[in-house]
PDB file of C-alpha atoms in Angstrom:
ATOM      1  CA  UNK A  23       8.034  48.015 -60.684  1.00 73.00           C
ATOM      2  CA  UNK A  24       8.981  51.545 -61.815  1.00 86.00           C
ATOM      3  CA  UNK A  25       7.249  53.620 -64.482  1.00 92.00           C
ATOM      4  CA  UNK A  26       8.823  52.825 -67.843  1.00 93.00           C
ATOM      5  CA  UNK A  27       8.278  53.611 -71.506  1.00 96.00           C
ATOM      6  CA  UNK A  28       8.940  51.373 -74.479  1.00 96.00           C
ATOM      7  CA  UNK A  29       9.646  51.654 -78.196  1.00 96.00           C
ATOM      8  CA  UNK A  30       9.431  49.081 -80.958  1.00 96.00           C
ATOM      9  CA  UNK A  31      13.220  48.769 -80.811  1.00 96.00           C
ATOM     10  CA  UNK A  32      12.928  47.424 -77.218  1.00 96.00           C
ATOM     11  CA  UNK A  33      11.105  44.266 -78.357  1.00 96.00           C
ATOM     12  CA  UNK A  34      13.001  41.039 -79.053  1.00 94.00           C
ATOM     13  CA  UNK A  35      10.757  39.506 -81.721  1.00 95.00           C
ATOM     14  CA  UNK A  36      10.164  35.757 -81.914  1.00 93.00           C
ATOM     15  CA  UNK A  37       7.931  33.829 -84.308  1.00 91.00           C
ATOM     16  CA  UNK A  38       4.456  33.507 -82.817  1.00 77.00           C
ATOM     17  CA  UNK A  39       4.085  30.072 -81.161  1.00 73.00           C
ATOM     18  CA  UNK A  40       2.684  27.390 -83.446  1.00 76.00           C
ATOM     19  CA  UNK A  41       2.919  29.614 -86.528  1.00 78.00           C
ATOM     20  CA  UNK A  42       5.086  29.153 -89.617  1.00 83.00           C
ATOM     21  CA  UNK A  43       4.356  32.465 -91.325  1.00 87.00           C
ATOM     22  CA  UNK A  44       5.837  35.906 -90.921  1.00 94.00           C
ATOM     23  CA  UNK A  45       4.073  36.694 -87.632  1.00 94.00           C
ATOM     24  CA  UNK A  46       6.259  37.750 -84.724  1.00 95.00           C
ATOM     25  CA  UNK A  47       5.658  38.832 -81.107  1.00 94.00           C
ATOM     26  CA  UNK A  48       7.987  40.663 -78.754  1.00 95.00           C
ATOM     27  CA  UNK A  49       7.037  41.103 -75.104  1.00 94.00           C
ATOM     28  CA  UNK A  50       8.400  44.144 -73.299  1.00 96.00           C
ATOM     29  CA  UNK A  51       6.595  43.432 -69.980  1.00 94.00           C
ATOM     30  CA  UNK A  52       5.435  40.007 -68.831  1.00 91.00           C
ATOM     31  CA  UNK A  53       5.388  37.556 -65.925  1.00 89.00           C
ATOM     32  CA  UNK A  54       9.168  37.874 -65.536  1.00 88.00           C
ATOM     33  CA  UNK A  55       8.609  41.503 -64.474  1.00 89.00           C
ATOM     34  CA  UNK A  56       5.993  40.625 -61.849  1.00 89.00           C
ATOM     35  CA  UNK A  57       3.277  42.464 -63.805  1.00 90.00           C
ATOM     36  CA  UNK A  58      -0.293  41.055 -63.994  1.00 93.00           C
ATOM     37  CA  UNK A  59      -0.445  41.740 -67.764  1.00 94.00           C
ATOM     38  CA  UNK A  60       1.743  41.159 -70.809  1.00 95.00           C
ATOM     39  CA  UNK A  61       2.588  44.150 -73.019  1.00 96.00           C
ATOM     40  CA  UNK A  62       4.399  43.868 -76.315  1.00 97.00           C
ATOM     41  CA  UNK A  63       4.616  44.481 -80.027  1.00 98.00           C
ATOM     42  CA  UNK A  64       3.520  42.328 -82.949  1.00 96.00           C
ATOM     43  CA  UNK A  65       4.846  42.349 -86.477  1.00 97.00           C
ATOM     44  CA  UNK A  66       2.966  40.798 -89.406  1.00 97.00           C
ATOM     45  CA  UNK A  67       4.452  40.350 -92.864  1.00 97.00           C
ATOM     46  CA  UNK A  68       2.320  41.086 -95.938  1.00 97.00           C
ATOM     47  CA  UNK A  69      -0.741  38.880 -96.473  1.00 97.00           C
ATOM     48  CA  UNK A  70      -0.246  36.675 -93.402  1.00 96.00           C
ATOM     49  CA  UNK A  71      -3.048  34.811 -91.655  1.00 94.00           C
ATOM     50  CA  UNK A  72      -3.178  33.047 -88.286  1.00 93.00           C
ATOM     51  CA  UNK A  73      -5.994  31.103 -86.639  1.00 93.00           C
ATOM     52  CA  UNK A  74      -6.168  31.236 -82.872  1.00 92.00           C
ATOM     53  CA  UNK A  75      -8.533  30.299 -80.055  1.00 94.00           C
ATOM     54  CA  UNK A  76      -7.672  32.932 -77.486  1.00 93.00           C
ATOM     55  CA  UNK A  77      -6.398  31.637 -74.155  1.00 93.00           C
ATOM     56  CA  UNK A  78      -6.387  35.220 -72.756  1.00 95.00           C
ATOM     57  CA  UNK A  79      -8.138  38.539 -73.243  1.00 96.00           C
ATOM     58  CA  UNK A  80      -6.119  40.312 -75.944  1.00 96.00           C
ATOM     59  CA  UNK A  81      -6.163  44.007 -76.828  1.00 98.00           C
ATOM     60  CA  UNK A  82      -4.345  44.905 -80.040  1.00 98.00           C
ATOM     61  CA  UNK A  83      -3.549  48.477 -81.137  1.00 98.00           C
ATOM     62  CA  UNK A  84      -2.617  48.852 -84.797  1.00 98.00           C
ATOM     63  CA  UNK A  85       0.390  51.152 -85.192  1.00 98.00           C
ATOM     64  CA  UNK A  86       1.167  50.627 -88.895  1.00 98.00           C
ATOM     65  CA  UNK A  87      -0.591  48.858 -91.757  1.00 98.00           C
ATOM     66  CA  UNK A  88      -3.931  47.126 -91.522  1.00 98.00           C
ATOM     67  CA  UNK A  89      -5.315  43.933 -89.972  1.00 97.00           C
ATOM     68  CA  UNK A  90      -8.644  42.140 -90.226  1.00 98.00           C
ATOM     69  CA  UNK A  91      -9.912  39.989 -87.366  1.00 98.00           C
ATOM     70  CA  UNK A  92     -12.676  37.493 -88.162  1.00 98.00           C
ATOM     71  CA  UNK A  93     -14.789  35.515 -85.718  1.00 96.00           C
ATOM     72  CA  UNK A  94     -18.253  33.951 -85.675  1.00 95.00           C
ATOM     73  CA  UNK A  95     -19.603  37.467 -85.060  1.00 93.00           C
ATOM     74  CA  UNK A  96     -18.125  38.853 -88.308  1.00 97.00           C
ATOM     75  CA  UNK A  97     -14.987  40.705 -89.398  1.00 98.00           C
ATOM     76  CA  UNK A  98     -13.481  43.967 -88.186  1.00 98.00           C
ATOM     77  CA  UNK A  99     -10.670  45.750 -90.006  1.00 98.00           C
ATOM     78  CA  UNK A 100      -8.382  48.108 -88.102  1.00 98.00           C
ATOM     79  CA  UNK A 101      -5.741  50.582 -89.220  1.00 98.00           C
ATOM     80  CA  UNK A 102      -3.308  52.903 -87.456  1.00 98.00           C
ATOM     81  CA  UNK A 103      -4.628  54.222 -84.152  1.00 98.00           C
ATOM     82  CA  UNK A 104      -7.486  51.712 -83.943  1.00 98.00           C
ATOM     83  CA  UNK A 105      -7.939  49.099 -81.204  1.00 98.00           C
ATOM     84  CA  UNK A 106      -9.325  45.560 -81.431  1.00 98.00           C
ATOM     85  CA  UNK A 107     -10.416  43.620 -78.320  1.00 97.00           C
ATOM     86  CA  UNK A 108     -10.466  39.842 -78.660  1.00 97.00           C
ATOM     87  CA  UNK A 109     -12.115  38.141 -75.656  1.00 97.00           C
ATOM     88  CA  UNK A 110     -10.748  35.001 -74.039  1.00 96.00           C
ATOM     89  CA  UNK A 111     -12.204  31.863 -75.624  1.00 96.00           C
ATOM     90  CA  UNK A 112     -12.992  33.523 -78.969  1.00 96.00           C
ATOM     91  CA  UNK A 113     -11.852  31.688 -82.106  1.00 97.00           C
ATOM     92  CA  UNK A 114     -10.346  34.280 -84.468  1.00 97.00           C
ATOM     93  CA  UNK A 115      -8.485  34.575 -87.741  1.00 97.00           C
ATOM     94  CA  UNK A 116      -6.089  37.534 -87.841  1.00 97.00           C
ATOM     95  CA  UNK A 117      -5.087  38.567 -91.354  1.00 97.00           C
ATOM     96  CA  UNK A 118      -2.634  41.235 -92.436  1.00 98.00           C
ATOM     97  CA  UNK A 119      -3.099  43.070 -95.710  1.00 97.00           C
ATOM     98  CA  UNK A 120      -0.628  43.783 -98.540  1.00 96.00           C
ATOM     99  CA  UNK A 121       1.515  46.207 -96.517  1.00 96.00           C
ATOM    100  CA  UNK A 122       1.764  43.996 -93.400  1.00 97.00           C
ATOM    101  CA  UNK A 123       1.213  45.494 -89.950  1.00 98.00           C
ATOM    102  CA  UNK A 124       2.824  46.501 -86.683  1.00 98.00           C
ATOM    103  CA  UNK A 125       0.782  46.319 -83.482  1.00 98.00           C
ATOM    104  CA  UNK A 126       1.088  46.860 -79.767  1.00 98.00           C
ATOM    105  CA  UNK A 127      -0.749  44.427 -77.508  1.00 97.00           C
ATOM    106  CA  UNK A 128      -1.842  43.928 -73.926  1.00 97.00           C
ATOM    107  CA  UNK A 129      -3.010  40.541 -72.673  1.00 95.00           C
ATOM    108  CA  UNK A 130      -4.512  39.386 -69.400  1.00 93.00           C
ATOM    109  CA  UNK A 131      -3.376  37.077 -68.049  1.00 87.00           C
ATOM    110  CA  UNK A 132       0.023  36.331 -69.589  1.00 79.00           C
ATOM    111  CA  UNK A 133      -0.367  34.698 -73.009  1.00 76.00           C
ATOM    112  CA  UNK A 134       2.856  32.641 -72.666  1.00 74.00           C
ATOM    113  CA  UNK A 135       1.661  31.044 -69.419  1.00 72.00           C
ATOM    114  CA  UNK A 136      -1.860  30.437 -70.789  1.00 69.00           C
ATOM    115  CA  UNK A 137      -0.500  28.631 -73.856  1.00 64.00           C
ATOM    116  CA  UNK A 138       1.345  26.265 -71.546  1.00 56.00           C
TER     117      UNK A 138
END
């Protein structure tokens, strides 16, 4: 696989699986590319909330807006340039704030395969 770069405009956003709100994911690298990780962008509308038990290790980089991630260990809030690591098996609630949010993510292994 060659060295490549990506922009938000490269992502084909789809509603996050199992969610009805304004939460979208767009992979730019995944199992179809032969990579061991999935890389993509996330887009959250204002004041959205999703509950998830993570099937993969997930690293989320906030590019725009603000997100809070809550687990049994407490809540972290991240803004532009900040990174949140969510370990596999962790039960989390991800909540966007009034302005919504745009993120980049990396998962290991591939989240689409892990969700079955």
